[in-house]
Amino acid sequence: MGSKRYLKGRFNKDVTDEMREFIDSTGIDKDMVYEDIWGNEAHLLMLVSVGSIEKCYAREMLNCLQIAKEDIRGNKFELDPTLEDVHLNVESYIIRNCGIEYGGKLHIARSRNDQVVTDVKLRLREEILEVMDSVMGLQNVLLKLASKTVDTIMPGFTHLQHAQPITLGFWATAYVSMLMRDLERLEALYSRVNRSPLGAAALAGTSFKIDRNITAKLMGFDSVHVHALDTVSSRDFVVETFSVLSILMSNLSRMAEDLILWSSREFDFISLPEGYTTGSSIMPQKKNPDAAEMVRGKTGRVYGALMQSLSILKGLPLGYNRDLQEDRSLLWNSLKTTRMSLDVMGGMLSEAEFNKKKMEDVVDESFAAATELANHLVKVNKMSFRESHQVIGDVVSKLADEGKTLRDIDETFALLKKEIDGSIPLNELKKLVDSKRVVEANSSLGGTSPKEVGRMVSSLKSGVKGYRKSVWKKRDKIAKAKELTESEVMDILVNK
Ligand code: ARG
């Protein structure tokens, strides 16, 4: 059994049902119907404006497209899988409704090869802006947390061992700073995505008179992707999307891992909100950090898409190849996964409760002030850093053997006295091992001091503001282009 061919061309036999199902992209293309229609409108308006098609033909088709949009809204326009993809579905709708003598003219000077990449880019650019919104949403939650916790002491880790005291505000701003580069990458990605493919046709351009700048303007693209063969063959913008999303997810996954560790009994730094945790079917006491675990888990999905997209491209000869169709479900899926991960992290963090006492106690019980003590010997006792490192190392080793820490002042003082002639007065020593003072002392650019963290909070806030403005401008440009297309369509429909 076979399905009727829409493009009969040279064929005498129909494709088999199995083959039709195998190559069908209508299932995933249904999310690009409006984009496809916009491309059709821009194409027709351009053909009229350069004189490649008479207005009366364009009017019929543009009118049909208006009805098509109503049908889509009323769920009366379903994509027919026997028509392979969204492009043939829209074209056949017009031919059915306007007749072949009108609708048959729609496909001059273009190909599905430039159409598909146009539709993908129109949809992708909006998705990128939504991801940027979600990044900024999470950054705002972190910045709010940071403003309130610039002096909430906690241990900073290297190798997951207590390293030096930091603050919760310092931790939160670290992630905001990381996410800033994700915004930078998303913005750069957007600029490479927002170039118009339409008019490249199948691979070689066209002998019809066209103006690619007109279609680019009508669809709000920043420029034209000029080389026709490059345009239809390349999907580096897709790989770049996965790469940008993968890096973003790796940042989120690390944050998720911090929260998972912190919510364990052993750390006990955080109590995750009930809305973002689940219980166990057997152990009544359990409160599992599922949301954070799923962010970590779903990161693998996005990495997978990156590998899959690179593998699809690797052996492709130049030109359009049907293999490229495989990118779409990966794209929409990865974008949604990333957006949801960002939103879930933001929601979870905004309701989480931090066990500030535990965080500070843990620092007090540790040797986290050791570096600052060693620094002091260099600054005041004119020791070389290697010597002071050794002196404090010996003190730490002896205290640790007795189950004590630097906070056990008398013992520390006695040991230091032995090592360096007692030249740190006791009250100064008390200050030196005080975690709040240690945190304050690191006042270098980008350091832990509450003043410096406060400064970073304001500078990061203004950075986020800048990206908000940039997203707003991009959306505005898209909206204005839509209005321009609509008004030019109306001109043709109304001014007979
Ligand atoms: N459905 C195709 C895709 O998604 C559209 C382009 C098809 N072009 C072609 N020459 N068969 O990539």
PDB file of N, CA, C and O and ligand atoms in Angstrom, residues 25 29 84-85 87 112-113 116 320 322 324-325 328, ligand 1:
ATOM      1  N   SER A  25       8.014  14.773   8.637  1.00  0.00           N
ATOM      2  CA  SER A  25       8.438  15.749   9.665  1.00  0.00           C
ATOM      3  C   SER A  25       7.266  16.591  10.132  1.00  0.00           C
ATOM      4  O   SER A  25       7.458  17.560  10.866  1.00  0.00           O
ATOM      5  N   ASP A  29       7.037  19.647  12.709  1.00  0.00           N
ATOM      6  CA  ASP A  29       6.891  20.924  11.982  1.00  0.00           C
ATOM      7  C   ASP A  29       5.673  21.729  12.416  1.00  0.00           C
ATOM      8  O   ASP A  29       5.584  22.927  12.127  1.00  0.00           O
ATOM      9  N   GLU A  84       4.450  15.260   3.642  1.00  0.00           N
ATOM     10  CA  GLU A  84       5.847  15.303   4.122  1.00  0.00           C
ATOM     11  C   GLU A  84       6.176  16.328   5.194  1.00  0.00           C
ATOM     12  O   GLU A  84       6.760  16.007   6.209  1.00  0.00           O
ATOM     13  N   ASP A  85       5.895  17.615   4.901  1.00  0.00           N
ATOM     14  CA  ASP A  85       6.339  18.622   5.870  1.00  0.00           C
ATOM     15  C   ASP A  85       5.416  19.837   5.852  1.00  0.00           C
ATOM     16  O   ASP A  85       4.453  19.899   5.081  1.00  0.00           O
ATOM     17  N   HIS A  87       5.976  22.814   4.780  1.00  0.00           N
ATOM     18  CA  HIS A  87       6.040  23.654   3.573  1.00  0.00           C
ATOM     19  C   HIS A  87       5.053  23.171   2.502  1.00  0.00           C
ATOM     20  O   HIS A  87       4.325  23.968   1.927  1.00  0.00           O
ATOM     21  N   ARG A 112      12.154  24.268  -0.736  1.00  0.00           N
ATOM     22  CA  ARG A 112      11.959  23.894   0.658  1.00  0.00           C
ATOM     23  C   ARG A 112      13.274  23.978   1.418  1.00  0.00           C
ATOM     24  O   ARG A 112      13.295  24.094   2.633  1.00  0.00           O
ATOM     25  N   ASN A 113      14.375  23.938   0.664  1.00  0.00           N
ATOM     26  CA  ASN A 113      15.676  23.963   1.343  1.00  0.00           C
ATOM     27  C   ASN A 113      15.970  25.308   2.011  1.00  0.00           C
ATOM     28  O   ASN A 113      16.543  25.345   3.094  1.00  0.00           O
ATOM     29  N   VAL A 116      13.006  25.739   4.923  1.00  0.00           N
ATOM     30  CA  VAL A 116      13.091  25.044   6.209  1.00  0.00           C
ATOM     31  C   VAL A 116      14.026  25.784   7.160  1.00  0.00           C
ATOM     32  O   VAL A 116      13.725  25.993   8.346  1.00  0.00           O
ATOM     33  N   TYR A 320      21.990  20.599   0.587  1.00  0.00           N
ATOM     34  CA  TYR A 320      20.981  20.134   1.533  1.00  0.00           C
ATOM     35  C   TYR A 320      20.936  18.619   1.512  1.00  0.00           C
ATOM     36  O   TYR A 320      21.029  17.992   0.452  1.00  0.00           O
ATOM     37  N   ARG A 322      18.717  15.331   3.505  1.00  0.00           N
ATOM     38  CA  ARG A 322      17.524  15.127   4.336  1.00  0.00           C
ATOM     39  C   ARG A 322      17.880  14.845   5.799  1.00  0.00           C
ATOM     40  O   ARG A 322      17.081  15.072   6.708  1.00  0.00           O
ATOM     41  N   LEU A 324      19.415  16.511   7.672  1.00  0.00           N
ATOM     42  CA  LEU A 324      19.343  17.748   8.457  1.00  0.00           C
ATOM     43  C   LEU A 324      18.017  17.877   9.204  1.00  0.00           C
ATOM     44  O   LEU A 324      17.923  18.575  10.211  1.00  0.00           O
ATOM     45  N   GLN A 325      17.006  17.179   8.691  1.00  0.00           N
ATOM     46  CA  GLN A 325      15.689  17.228   9.308  1.00  0.00           C
ATOM     47  C   GLN A 325      15.719  16.725  10.761  1.00  0.00           C
ATOM     48  O   GLN A 325      14.861  17.075  11.556  1.00  0.00           O
ATOM     49  N   ARG A 328      15.543  19.074  14.364  1.00  0.00           N
ATOM     50  CA  ARG A 328      14.481  19.884  14.939  1.00  0.00           C
ATOM     51  C   ARG A 328      13.952  19.423  16.286  1.00  0.00           C
ATOM     52  O   ARG A 328      13.812  20.222  17.205  1.00  0.00           O
TER      53      ARG A 328
HETATM   54  N1  ARG B   1      11.196  18.438   5.696  1.00  0.00           N
HETATM   55  C1  ARG B   1      12.469  18.899   5.259  1.00  0.00           C
HETATM   56  C2  ARG B   1      13.355  19.209   6.448  1.00  0.00           C
HETATM   57  O1  ARG B   1      12.837  19.254   7.478  1.00  0.00           O
HETATM   58  C3  ARG B   1      12.277  20.140   4.465  1.00  0.00           C
HETATM   59  C4  ARG B   1      13.207  20.299   3.362  1.00  0.00           C
HETATM   60  C5  ARG B   1      13.021  19.209   2.393  1.00  0.00           C
HETATM   61  N2  ARG B   1      13.755  19.421   1.219  1.00  0.00           N
HETATM   62  C6  ARG B   1      13.932  18.486   0.329  1.00  0.00           C
HETATM   63  N3  ARG B   1      14.578  18.775  -0.737  1.00  0.00           N
HETATM   64  N4  ARG B   1      13.441  17.287   0.498  1.00  0.00           N
HETATM   65  O2  ARG B   1      14.528  19.403   6.364  1.00  0.00           O
END
